[in-house]
Short mmCIF file of C-alpha atoms and ligand atoms in Angstrom, two decimals:
data_model
loop_
_atom_site.label_atom_id
_atom_site.label_comp_id
_atom_site.label_asym_id
_atom_site.label_seq_id
_atom_site.Cartn_x
_atom_site.Cartn_y
_atom_site.Cartn_z
CA MET K 101 70.95 28.56 13.79
CA SER K 102 68.49 29.11 16.61
CA THR K 103 69.98 30.44 19.76
CA THR K 104 66.89 29.73 21.83
CA THR K 105 67.62 27.55 24.78
CA ALA K 106 64.33 27.69 26.71
CA PRO K 107 62.09 24.68 26.07
CA ARG K 108 59.24 25.71 23.82
CA THR K 109 55.94 24.11 23.08
CA PRO K 110 55.87 22.65 19.62
CA LEU K 111 53.02 23.81 17.36
CA LEU K 112 50.07 21.44 17.11
CA PRO K 113 49.53 20.09 13.61
CA ARG K 114 47.08 22.25 11.66
CA ARG K 115 44.45 19.61 11.31
CA THR K 116 44.55 18.73 15.00
CA SER K 117 44.25 22.34 16.09
CA ALA K 118 41.32 23.03 13.74
CA LEU K 119 39.62 19.92 15.09
CA VAL K 120 40.23 21.08 18.66
CA GLY K 121 38.52 24.39 17.80
CA VAL K 122 35.51 22.77 16.14
CA LEU K 123 35.03 20.20 18.91
CA SER K 124 35.20 22.87 21.60
CA VAL K 125 32.58 25.00 19.91
CA ALA K 126 30.41 21.92 19.32
CA ALA K 127 30.65 21.12 23.03
CA ALA K 128 29.78 24.74 23.84
CA LEU K 129 26.68 24.69 21.66
CA GLY K 130 25.60 21.29 22.96
CA ALA K 131 25.94 22.42 26.59
CA GLY K 132 24.12 25.71 25.94
CA HIS K 133 21.28 24.02 24.10
CA LEU K 134 20.96 21.39 26.83
CA VAL K 135 20.81 23.90 29.67
CA ALA K 136 18.40 26.06 27.69
CA GLY K 137 16.20 23.02 27.14
CA LEU K 138 16.07 22.52 30.89
CA VAL K 139 15.51 26.07 32.11
CA SER K 140 14.16 28.18 29.26
CA PRO K 141 14.08 26.94 25.66
CA ALA K 142 14.21 30.43 24.15
CA SER K 143 17.59 31.09 25.82
CA SER K 144 19.53 28.65 23.64
CA PRO K 145 22.45 30.89 22.62
CA PHE K 146 22.35 29.63 19.02
CA LEU K 147 18.63 30.45 18.64
CA ALA K 148 19.03 33.74 20.51
CA VAL K 149 21.75 34.84 18.09
CA GLY K 150 19.46 33.82 15.23
CA ASN K 151 16.58 35.85 16.71
CA GLY K 152 18.93 38.79 17.15
CA ALA K 153 20.02 38.49 13.53
CA ILE K 154 16.36 38.51 12.41
CA ALA K 155 15.52 41.52 14.57
CA LEU K 156 18.56 43.50 13.39
CA ALA K 157 18.58 42.43 9.74
CA PRO K 158 18.22 45.34 7.33
CA GLN K 159 14.94 45.51 5.44
CA TRP K 160 16.41 44.62 2.05
CA LEU K 161 17.96 41.45 3.47
CA VAL K 162 14.67 40.37 5.08
CA GLU K 163 12.80 40.94 1.82
CA PHE K 164 15.50 39.11 -0.13
CA ALA K 165 15.37 36.12 2.24
CA LYS K 166 11.57 36.01 2.06
CA SER K 167 11.50 36.11 -1.73
CA ALA K 168 14.48 33.77 -2.24
CA PHE K 169 13.67 31.16 0.40
CA GLY K 170 10.00 31.76 1.31
CA THR K 171 9.03 29.71 4.32
CA ALA K 172 12.44 27.97 4.28
CA ASP K 173 14.11 31.26 5.30
CA LYS K 174 14.56 30.11 8.91
CA PRO K 175 16.33 26.77 8.24
CA VAL K 176 18.48 28.64 5.72
CA LEU K 177 19.42 31.23 8.35
CA LEU K 178 20.29 28.58 10.94
CA ALA K 179 22.31 26.55 8.42
CA GLY K 180 24.17 29.70 7.38
CA MET K 181 24.94 30.46 11.02
CA ALA K 182 26.21 26.88 11.49
CA VAL K 183 28.58 27.23 8.53
CA VAL K 184 29.93 30.54 9.84
CA LEU K 185 30.36 29.01 13.31
CA VAL K 186 32.26 25.94 12.08
CA ALA K 187 34.56 28.20 10.07
CA ALA K 188 35.09 30.53 13.05
CA ALA K 189 35.72 27.54 15.33
CA ALA K 190 38.29 26.04 12.97
CA GLY K 191 39.92 29.48 12.69
CA ALA K 192 40.06 29.81 16.48
CA GLY K 193 41.65 26.37 16.64
CA LEU K 194 44.24 27.26 14.03
CA ALA K 195 45.12 30.43 15.94
CA SER K 196 45.78 28.26 19.00
CA ARG K 197 48.47 25.95 17.66
CA ALA K 198 51.02 27.16 20.22
CA ARG K 199 48.86 28.06 23.21
CA PRO K 200 45.14 27.65 23.98
CA GLN K 201 44.72 31.37 24.85
CA PRO K 202 43.62 32.67 21.42
CA GLY K 203 40.99 29.94 21.23
CA VAL K 204 39.82 30.68 24.77
CA ARG K 205 39.47 34.32 23.80
CA ALA K 206 37.50 33.42 20.68
CA ILE K 207 35.10 31.20 22.65
CA THR K 208 34.74 33.95 25.25
CA ALA K 209 33.83 36.36 22.46
CA LEU K 210 31.24 33.92 21.10
CA GLY K 211 29.95 33.50 24.64
CA LEU K 212 29.57 37.28 25.00
CA LEU K 213 27.67 37.37 21.72
CA GLY K 214 25.35 34.68 23.12
CA PHE K 215 24.97 36.66 26.38
CA ALA K 216 24.13 39.82 24.49
CA ALA K 217 21.63 38.06 22.22
CA VAL K 218 19.88 36.43 25.17
CA ALA K 219 19.95 39.56 27.35
CA LEU K 220 18.55 41.79 24.60
CA SER K 221 15.68 39.43 23.83
CA PRO K 222 12.34 41.00 24.80
CA SER K 223 11.38 37.90 26.81
CA PHE K 224 14.57 38.06 28.90
CA THR K 225 14.63 36.87 32.50
CA PRO K 226 17.89 36.44 34.48
CA VAL K 227 17.64 32.63 34.42
CA ASP K 228 18.17 32.90 30.66
CA LEU K 229 21.83 33.74 31.34
CA LEU K 230 22.49 30.17 32.53
CA ALA K 231 22.56 28.72 29.02
CA PRO K 232 25.19 31.06 27.53
CA ALA K 233 27.23 30.72 30.74
CA ALA K 234 27.15 26.91 30.49
CA SER K 235 28.01 27.23 26.83
CA ALA K 236 31.08 29.40 27.34
CA GLY K 237 32.22 27.35 30.35
CA ALA K 238 31.94 24.02 28.55
CA GLY K 239 33.63 25.39 25.42
CA ILE K 240 36.62 26.78 27.33
CA LEU K 241 37.01 23.66 29.44
CA VAL K 242 36.91 21.33 26.47
CA LEU K 243 39.33 23.53 24.54
CA ARG K 244 41.89 23.57 27.37
CA ARG K 245 41.63 19.81 27.97
CA LEU K 246 41.88 18.94 24.30
CA HIS K 247 44.75 21.32 23.79
CA ALA K 248 46.70 19.80 26.69
CA LEU K 249 45.96 16.28 25.58
CA ALA K 250 46.99 16.97 22.03
CA GLN K 251 50.54 17.84 23.14
CA PRO K 252 53.16 15.25 22.20
CA ARG K 253 54.33 13.31 25.24
CA PRO K 254 57.25 10.98 25.92
CA ALA K 255 56.66 7.42 24.82
CA THR K 256 56.89 6.26 28.43
CA ALA K 257 54.23 8.63 29.67
CA GLY K 258 51.28 6.50 28.63
CA PRO K 259 49.16 6.03 25.56
CA ASP K 260 50.32 7.87 22.48
CA ARG K 261 48.98 11.23 21.49
CA ARG K 262 46.90 9.95 18.60
CA THR K 263 45.03 7.46 20.79
CA VAL K 264 44.36 10.04 23.47
CA LEU K 265 43.22 12.65 21.01
CA THR K 266 40.89 10.24 19.28
CA GLY K 267 39.44 9.13 22.59
CA VAL K 268 38.92 12.66 23.84
CA SER K 269 37.51 13.84 20.54
CA ALA K 270 35.02 11.04 20.68
CA ALA K 271 34.14 12.03 24.25
CA ALA K 272 33.74 15.73 23.39
CA PHE K 273 31.73 14.92 20.33
CA GLY K 274 29.62 12.53 22.37
CA ALA K 275 28.99 15.24 24.94
CA ALA K 276 27.94 17.69 22.25
CA ALA K 277 25.72 15.12 20.59
CA PHE K 278 24.23 14.17 23.95
CA GLY K 279 23.56 17.79 24.74
CA SER K 280 21.72 18.33 21.47
CA LEU K 281 19.86 15.03 21.73
CA ALA K 282 18.81 15.67 25.30
CA ALA K 283 17.60 19.11 24.31
CA GLY K 284 15.88 17.56 21.31
CA GLY K 285 14.31 14.91 23.55
CA LEU K 286 13.04 17.64 25.81
CA GLY K 287 11.67 19.39 22.77
CA GLN K 288 9.86 16.18 21.88
CA LEU K 289 8.48 15.94 25.37
CA LEU K 290 7.16 19.48 25.08
CA GLY K 291 5.91 18.61 21.60
CA GLY K 292 4.09 15.59 23.06
CA ARG K 293 2.43 17.80 25.67
CA LEU K 294 1.47 20.19 22.93
CA SER K 295 -0.13 17.59 20.69
CA GLY K 296 -2.04 16.21 23.69
CA SER K 297 -3.31 19.70 24.42
CA ARG K 298 -4.26 20.21 20.76
CA ASP K 299 -6.21 16.95 20.70
CA GLU K 300 -8.14 18.03 23.80
CA VAL K 301 -8.97 21.40 22.24
CA THR K 302 -10.06 19.77 18.98
CA ALA K 303 -12.35 17.41 20.89
CA ALA K 304 -13.77 20.23 23.01
CA LEU K 305 -14.45 22.36 19.93
CA ARG K 306 -16.32 19.49 18.26
CA GLY K 307 -18.61 19.17 21.27
CA LEU K 308 -19.47 22.84 21.73
CA PRO K 309 -22.41 24.67 20.14
CA ARG K 310 -21.85 27.62 17.82
CA ALA K 311 -23.52 30.99 18.28
CA GLU K 312 -22.70 31.74 14.65
CA HIS K 313 -21.97 29.22 11.91
CA ALA K 314 -19.59 29.53 9.00
CA PRO K 315 -21.55 29.67 5.75
CA ALA K 316 -21.88 26.45 3.78
CA ILE K 317 -19.56 26.75 0.80
CA PRO K 318 -21.88 26.45 -2.23
CA ALA K 319 -20.89 24.35 -5.21
CA GLY K 320 -19.73 26.91 -7.73
CA ALA K 321 -17.84 29.00 -5.17
CA ALA K 322 -14.54 27.79 -6.62
CA PHE K 323 -13.24 26.37 -9.87
CA PRO K 324 -10.41 24.06 -8.84
CA ASP K 325 -10.89 22.07 -12.07
CA GLN K 326 -9.97 25.24 -13.95
CA GLY K 327 -6.91 25.95 -11.82
CA THR K 328 -8.16 28.11 -8.93
CA PRO K 329 -7.43 27.03 -5.35
CA THR K 330 -10.17 25.18 -3.45
CA PHE K 331 -12.40 27.65 -1.61
CA ARG K 332 -11.04 26.69 1.80
CA THR K 333 -7.32 26.19 2.07
CA SER K 334 -6.36 23.07 4.03
CA ASN K 335 -4.34 23.75 7.17
CA ALA K 336 -1.35 22.04 5.57
CA ASP K 337 -1.51 24.32 2.52
CA PHE K 338 -2.34 27.57 4.36
CA TYR K 339 0.53 30.01 3.80
CA ARG K 340 2.78 30.57 6.80
CA ILE K 341 4.64 33.78 7.63
CA ASP K 342 6.26 34.67 10.95
CA THR K 343 9.57 35.59 12.51
CA ALA K 344 9.55 32.74 15.07
CA LEU K 345 12.61 30.48 14.98
CA ARG K 346 11.02 28.36 17.65
CA ILE K 347 7.27 27.81 17.64
CA PRO K 348 5.95 28.57 21.14
CA THR K 349 4.93 25.36 22.93
CA GLN K 350 2.48 26.77 25.45
CA THR K 351 -0.47 24.45 26.11
CA ALA K 352 -4.09 25.56 26.35
CA ALA K 353 -4.02 24.85 30.10
CA ASP K 354 -1.02 27.16 30.57
CA TRP K 355 -2.42 29.92 28.38
CA SER K 356 -3.98 33.14 29.55
CA LEU K 357 -4.65 36.49 27.93
CA ARG K 358 -4.28 39.82 29.68
CA ILE K 359 -6.27 42.79 28.37
CA HIS K 360 -5.00 45.98 29.94
CA GLY K 361 -3.83 49.55 29.35
CA MET K 362 -6.42 52.19 28.49
CA VAL K 363 -9.37 50.08 29.65
CA GLY K 364 -12.12 50.56 32.20
CA ARG K 365 -11.49 47.17 33.73
CA GLU K 366 -8.50 44.92 33.21
CA LEU K 367 -9.38 41.35 32.13
CA VAL K 368 -7.45 38.11 32.42
CA LEU K 369 -8.97 35.24 30.44
CA THR K 370 -7.98 31.58 30.61
CA PHE K 371 -8.60 29.14 27.78
CA ASP K 372 -11.61 27.75 29.65
CA ASP K 373 -12.95 31.30 30.00
CA LEU K 374 -12.79 31.59 26.22
CA LEU K 375 -14.59 28.30 25.63
CA ALA K 376 -17.30 29.36 28.07
CA ARG K 377 -18.19 32.26 25.77
CA PRO K 378 -20.36 32.04 22.65
CA LEU K 379 -18.26 30.44 19.93
CA VAL K 380 -18.48 32.04 16.51
CA GLU K 381 -17.25 30.55 13.26
CA ARG K 382 -16.26 32.79 10.37
CA THR K 383 -14.77 32.09 6.95
CA ILE K 384 -11.94 34.54 6.43
CA THR K 385 -9.33 35.14 3.75
CA MET K 386 -5.96 36.15 5.19
CA ILE K 387 -3.40 38.05 3.14
CA CYS K 388 0.21 38.95 3.89
CA VAL K 389 1.39 42.48 3.12
CA SER K 390 4.45 40.84 1.53
CA ASN K 391 2.25 39.18 -1.10
CA GLU K 392 3.56 40.29 -4.49
CA VAL K 393 1.09 40.89 -7.33
CA GLY K 394 0.22 37.32 -8.38
CA GLY K 395 1.74 35.90 -5.18
CA GLU K 396 0.89 32.92 -2.98
CA TYR K 397 0.58 34.53 0.47
CA VAL K 398 -3.21 34.43 0.50
CA SER K 399 -5.37 31.65 1.98
CA THR K 400 -8.85 31.08 3.34
CA ALA K 401 -10.07 29.09 6.34
CA ASP K 402 -13.00 28.65 8.70
CA PHE K 403 -11.85 30.16 11.97
CA VAL K 404 -13.70 29.47 15.19
CA GLY K 405 -13.24 31.54 18.32
CA VAL K 406 -14.77 34.35 20.30
CA ASP K 407 -15.79 37.76 19.06
CA LEU K 408 -12.96 40.16 19.88
CA ARG K 409 -15.19 43.24 19.77
CA ALA K 410 -17.35 41.85 22.57
CA ILE K 411 -14.30 41.30 24.76
CA LEU K 412 -12.97 44.80 24.11
CA LEU K 413 -16.38 46.30 24.92
CA GLU K 414 -16.42 44.33 28.15
CA ALA K 415 -13.00 45.69 29.12
CA GLY K 416 -14.17 49.16 28.13
CA ILE K 417 -11.91 51.21 25.84
CA ALA K 418 -10.91 54.58 27.30
CA PRO K 419 -11.42 57.67 25.13
CA GLY K 420 -8.30 58.56 23.14
CA ALA K 421 -7.07 54.98 22.71
CA ASP K 422 -6.55 54.21 19.01
CA GLN K 423 -4.41 51.05 19.02
CA VAL K 424 -4.58 47.54 20.44
CA LEU K 425 -1.03 46.25 20.73
CA SER K 426 -0.99 42.44 20.74
CA THR K 427 2.04 40.40 21.81
CA SER K 428 2.92 36.73 21.26
CA SER K 429 3.76 34.46 24.22
CA ASP K 430 7.51 34.50 23.45
CA GLY K 431 7.45 38.31 23.75
CA LEU K 432 9.26 38.52 20.42
CA TRP K 433 6.55 39.91 18.17
CA THR K 434 3.85 42.57 18.33
CA ALA K 435 1.12 43.91 16.07
CA GLY K 436 -0.77 47.18 16.42
CA THR K 437 -4.41 47.10 15.30
CA PRO K 438 -6.60 50.19 14.91
CA VAL K 439 -9.26 50.30 17.66
CA ASP K 440 -11.88 51.74 15.30
CA VAL K 441 -11.53 48.71 13.00
CA LEU K 442 -11.78 46.25 15.88
CA LEU K 443 -14.95 47.95 17.13
CA GLU K 444 -16.79 47.93 13.77
CA PRO K 445 -19.91 45.82 14.44
CA ASP K 446 -19.69 43.95 11.11
CA ARG K 447 -15.92 43.55 10.93
CA GLY K 448 -15.88 40.15 12.58
CA ALA K 449 -12.52 40.33 14.40
CA LEU K 450 -11.79 37.10 16.24
CA LEU K 451 -9.72 35.60 18.97
CA ALA K 452 -9.46 32.30 17.12
CA VAL K 453 -8.93 28.92 18.77
CA GLY K 454 -9.72 26.64 15.84
CA MET K 455 -9.13 26.43 12.12
CA ASN K 456 -10.96 24.21 9.63
CA GLY K 457 -12.51 21.94 12.25
CA GLU K 458 -9.54 21.43 14.55
CA ALA K 459 -7.47 23.29 17.12
CA LEU K 460 -5.09 25.84 15.57
CA PRO K 461 -1.99 24.10 14.23
CA PRO K 462 1.13 25.04 16.28
CA GLU K 463 2.60 27.04 13.39
CA HIS K 464 -0.65 28.97 12.96
CA GLY K 465 -0.80 30.17 16.54
CA PHE K 466 -1.95 27.43 18.96
CA PRO K 467 -3.63 27.89 21.36
CA VAL K 468 -5.01 31.35 20.44
CA ARG K 469 -4.44 33.90 17.71
CA MET K 470 -6.07 37.05 16.40
CA VAL K 471 -7.73 37.24 12.98
CA VAL K 472 -9.16 40.49 11.62
CA PRO K 473 -10.86 40.39 8.20
CA GLY K 474 -9.62 43.08 5.84
CA LEU K 475 -6.33 43.88 7.57
CA TYR K 476 -2.96 42.49 6.54
CA GLY K 477 -1.57 39.91 8.97
CA TYR K 478 1.28 42.10 10.21
CA VAL K 479 -1.12 44.59 11.84
CA SER K 480 -3.71 42.14 13.09
CA ALA K 481 -3.11 38.39 13.05
CA THR K 482 -0.91 37.83 16.11
CA LYS K 483 -0.26 34.13 16.64
CA TRP K 484 0.31 32.67 20.13
CA VAL K 485 -1.27 35.86 21.48
CA THR K 486 -1.15 36.36 25.27
CA ASP K 487 -1.33 40.12 25.76
CA LEU K 488 -3.56 42.90 24.47
CA GLU K 489 -2.60 46.40 25.50
CA VAL K 490 -5.05 49.15 24.66
CA THR K 491 -2.88 52.17 23.88
CA THR K 492 -2.17 54.74 21.15
CA PHE K 493 -0.15 54.62 17.94
CA GLY K 494 1.75 57.58 19.36
CA ALA K 495 2.84 55.71 22.49
CA LYS K 496 3.81 52.27 21.14
CA GLN K 497 5.20 51.04 17.81
CA ALA K 498 4.65 47.42 16.83
CA TYR K 499 7.33 45.12 15.35
CA TRP K 500 6.97 45.88 11.62
CA LEU K 501 6.19 49.57 12.18
CA GLN K 502 9.65 49.92 13.73
CA ARG K 503 10.97 48.52 10.45
CA GLY K 504 9.26 51.02 8.17
CA TRP K 505 5.95 49.34 7.33
CA GLY K 506 2.66 51.26 7.26
CA GLU K 507 0.55 51.94 10.32
CA ARG K 508 -2.98 50.79 9.55
CA GLY K 509 -2.51 47.99 7.01
CA PRO K 510 -5.90 47.73 5.23
CA VAL K 511 -5.89 45.01 2.57
CA LYS K 512 -5.80 46.41 -0.96
CA THR K 513 -8.19 45.12 -3.64
CA GLN K 514 -6.34 42.55 -5.72
CA SER K 515 -6.86 39.82 -8.29
CA ARG K 516 -4.73 36.95 -9.53
CA ILE K 517 -4.72 34.73 -12.62
CA ASP K 518 -4.21 31.04 -11.80
CA ALA K 519 -4.84 29.66 -15.29
CA PRO K 520 -3.20 29.70 -17.69
CA ARG K 521 0.07 29.40 -15.79
CA GLY K 522 2.71 32.04 -16.51
CA TYR K 523 4.92 31.05 -19.45
CA GLY K 524 2.77 27.94 -19.96
CA SER K 525 1.32 26.82 -23.24
CA ALA K 526 -2.19 26.02 -24.45
CA PRO K 527 -3.71 24.79 -27.70
CA ALA K 528 -4.80 27.70 -29.90
CA GLY K 529 -8.54 28.42 -29.91
CA ARG K 530 -10.60 28.81 -26.71
CA VAL K 531 -8.33 29.08 -23.66
CA ALA K 532 -9.84 28.97 -20.17
CA VAL K 533 -8.77 31.78 -17.85
CA ALA K 534 -9.53 31.59 -14.11
CA GLY K 535 -8.36 32.97 -10.82
CA ILE K 536 -9.19 34.72 -7.57
CA ALA K 537 -9.93 38.26 -6.41
CA TRP K 538 -10.34 39.77 -2.95
CA SER K 539 -11.28 43.00 -1.26
CA PRO K 540 -12.12 42.21 2.36
CA PRO K 541 -14.25 43.17 4.17
CA ARG K 542 -16.26 44.63 1.29
CA GLY K 543 -16.15 41.83 -1.25
CA ILE K 544 -15.86 41.76 -5.03
CA SER K 545 -18.55 42.94 -7.46
CA ARG K 546 -16.77 42.62 -10.79
CA VAL K 547 -13.71 41.04 -12.42
CA GLU K 548 -12.54 41.90 -15.92
CA VAL K 549 -9.98 40.26 -18.14
CA ARG K 550 -8.07 41.70 -21.08
CA LEU K 551 -6.34 39.74 -23.85
CA ASP K 552 -3.27 41.41 -25.35
CA ASP K 553 -4.25 45.02 -26.17
CA GLY K 554 -7.95 44.23 -26.51
CA PRO K 555 -10.87 45.66 -24.50
CA TRP K 556 -11.65 44.66 -20.92
CA ALA K 557 -14.32 41.96 -20.79
CA ASP K 558 -16.34 40.79 -17.78
CA ALA K 559 -15.43 37.43 -16.30
CA GLU K 560 -18.03 35.15 -14.68
CA LEU K 561 -17.98 35.53 -10.89
CA ALA K 562 -18.28 32.46 -8.69
CA THR K 563 -21.10 32.30 -6.14
CA GLU K 564 -20.33 34.79 -3.39
CA VAL K 565 -19.56 33.40 0.08
CA GLY K 566 -19.05 36.75 1.83
CA GLY K 567 -17.18 40.02 1.78
CA ARG K 568 -14.51 38.69 4.15
CA THR K 569 -13.38 36.05 1.68
CA TRP K 570 -11.87 35.84 -1.74
CA ARG K 571 -14.08 35.33 -4.77
CA MET K 572 -13.19 33.08 -7.68
CA TRP K 573 -13.83 33.99 -11.30
CA ARG K 574 -13.48 32.42 -14.76
CA THR K 575 -13.81 33.21 -18.42
CA SER K 576 -12.17 32.22 -21.67
CA VAL K 577 -10.32 33.96 -24.48
CA ASP K 578 -10.00 33.10 -28.16
CA VAL K 579 -6.40 33.00 -29.31
CA ALA K 580 -4.46 32.43 -32.51
CA PRO K 581 -1.12 30.55 -32.35
CA GLY K 582 1.64 32.68 -30.85
CA SER K 583 2.49 34.48 -27.65
CA HIS K 584 -0.25 36.25 -25.67
CA VAL K 585 -0.74 38.12 -22.45
CA VAL K 586 -3.86 38.16 -20.27
CA ALA K 587 -4.38 40.71 -17.50
CA VAL K 588 -7.01 40.92 -14.76
CA ARG K 589 -8.55 43.67 -12.63
CA ALA K 590 -11.14 43.54 -9.87
CA THR K 591 -13.74 45.99 -8.57
CA ASP K 592 -14.89 45.93 -4.96
CA ALA K 593 -18.48 45.96 -3.71
CA ASP K 594 -18.40 49.76 -3.43
CA GLY K 595 -17.58 50.06 -7.13
CA THR K 596 -13.91 50.99 -6.78
CA THR K 597 -11.59 49.26 -9.24
CA GLN K 598 -8.10 48.25 -8.10
CA THR K 599 -5.37 50.64 -9.21
CA GLU K 600 -3.20 49.83 -12.20
CA GLU K 601 -0.31 51.73 -10.66
CA ARG K 602 2.54 49.41 -9.68
CA ALA K 603 3.62 49.58 -6.05
CA ASP K 604 6.10 47.44 -4.16
CA VAL K 605 4.98 45.45 -1.10
CA LEU K 606 6.82 47.91 1.17
CA PRO K 607 5.41 49.89 2.99
CA ASP K 608 1.75 48.87 2.82
CA GLY K 609 1.05 46.25 0.13
CA ALA K 610 1.63 45.71 -3.58
CA THR K 611 -0.65 47.16 -6.28
CA GLY K 612 -0.91 46.79 -10.03
CA TYR K 613 -2.63 44.38 -12.41
CA HIS K 614 -1.55 40.77 -12.52
CA SER K 615 -0.80 39.57 -16.03
CA VAL K 616 0.35 36.27 -17.44
CA VAL K 617 2.22 35.52 -20.63
CA PHE K 618 1.48 32.21 -22.38
CA THR K 619 1.97 30.58 -25.74
CA ALA K 620 -0.78 29.15 -27.92
CA SER K 621 0.21 26.47 -30.41
N1 MTE Y 151 3.59 35.87 16.74
C1 MTE Y 151 3.57 36.23 15.44
N2 MTE Y 151 2.37 36.38 14.83
C2 MTE Y 151 2.31 36.72 13.54
C3 MTE Y 151 3.50 36.95 12.79
C4 MTE Y 151 4.74 36.79 13.45
O1 MTE Y 151 5.82 36.97 12.87
N3 MTE Y 151 4.74 36.42 14.77
N4 MTE Y 151 3.40 37.30 11.47
C5 MTE Y 151 2.15 37.91 11.01
C6 MTE Y 151 2.05 37.98 9.57
S1 MTE Y 151 3.10 39.08 8.79
C7 MTE Y 151 1.11 37.30 8.87
S2 MTE Y 151 0.86 37.60 7.24
C8 MTE Y 151 0.27 36.28 9.52
C9 MTE Y 151 0.39 34.95 8.84
O2 MTE Y 151 -0.35 33.98 9.52
P1 MTE Y 151 -0.22 32.46 9.06
O3 MTE Y 151 1.23 32.09 9.18
O4 MTE Y 151 -1.11 31.67 9.96
O5 MTE Y 151 -0.67 32.42 7.64
O6 MTE Y 151 0.61 36.10 10.89
C10 MTE Y 151 0.92 37.26 11.59
N5 MTE Y 151 1.10 36.89 12.96
MO1 MO Y 152 2.49 39.20 6.67
#
């Protein structure tokens, strides 16, 4: 019935066109990642879009991801993005069954998204535009070639369509795989440099004297047999929280720290400058503001580094300055720390270079991070720190402040029950109860435990290590068979007991008593 006489291109089969879309996008990502690996790792369009998503994500989504996936939130985000991309790529392919133009437009749109993500990144330099450009170029080229090659051709014109398409698909896939592998190989190379640098720092730290030693941890400072953590958390078990999709790979030799802004004299310190200063070692408990009542985002380590107060005094803080804004080497994250806290003589704020007898692990801030006892990490514990700007809270807002979190971030007095486990069971009779409490920098003077609706009773406190660290406690309760609840509350060294009032982690840390339900049988 058709009256059309002009020759028309036949539609590509659905499966072929979807494959063309997916292969083109794979080639685009491979090319972008490869070029990024060569010129500027942070400019990989895929990672830049991920960083953009993290920066723009609404608060509820961030909190949901943290509570649902914990430290796995980043792989989950990247996997989710990959699924969306494959679906979008297949869709673009399917829209291009007649002509390649719709697919070209879709890849251009993805390319623009990559451009925008890279260009809006706080660490942007023009060379970062190369990776998204290579990505879009490669994607469009591969799409056009594949589309042309997938067209049916006369039997006399050479190898049949299926053979050609298979061959080209293999080539495109190979190119994408090569791109990713080469980028990965480069990553490994950087990783190799990094571990070499870490080994050197670890060795240097072992050979250097200490102006201040971490206290010996007395026997009786922890009750791991009764279910508390060990007093020091191993580096492998230390909680990890950050927004970095890619851990910065700067070596100690490449590192420097600039201290500027409202100072009498601007300072630039290299890593060797740091090691030439008196090294101090302090045992410090770090807590994340996102730690729920009873949560796991609390750990303790021996940090070694240089006294941050001394450095700030050397730079000279101008009158009126009330904030030190610290920035990580990727430029993606900032924290604002109150100047008055940093200048307290007994606070013990550190520029840390080592943790539990070795260089900082990469994920905990190698080569240098800040640690400030008694402040939540988001206002104080900048990892991979390379810039300290002395300024005011009025002039500059740090990363989490822009997202609604509180300004000063002092750690709230808290306590946690580690044994018995929630919803666990125990034989009726005497049941051991043990856990941790913290109130840095003051320390803990009392912990009380309550069984069901009974009176509060004092628990035995473990030997004190210092106000900057957690303190373990233990006791026991006498229970009849059945379901029971134990609750805990702690009092700090000034005599103030933690509040019973329940508060969410947002905006400045959770409050309320931790309680645990268990069954005696
Ligand atoms: N560069 C950078 N530093 C950072 C963060 C971050 O996202 N980026 N997160 C902070 C937060 S919220 C906390 S609680 C601590 C956690 O340090 P850890 O991962 O070594 O335990 O690091 C802080 N330093
Ligand atoms: Mo945090």
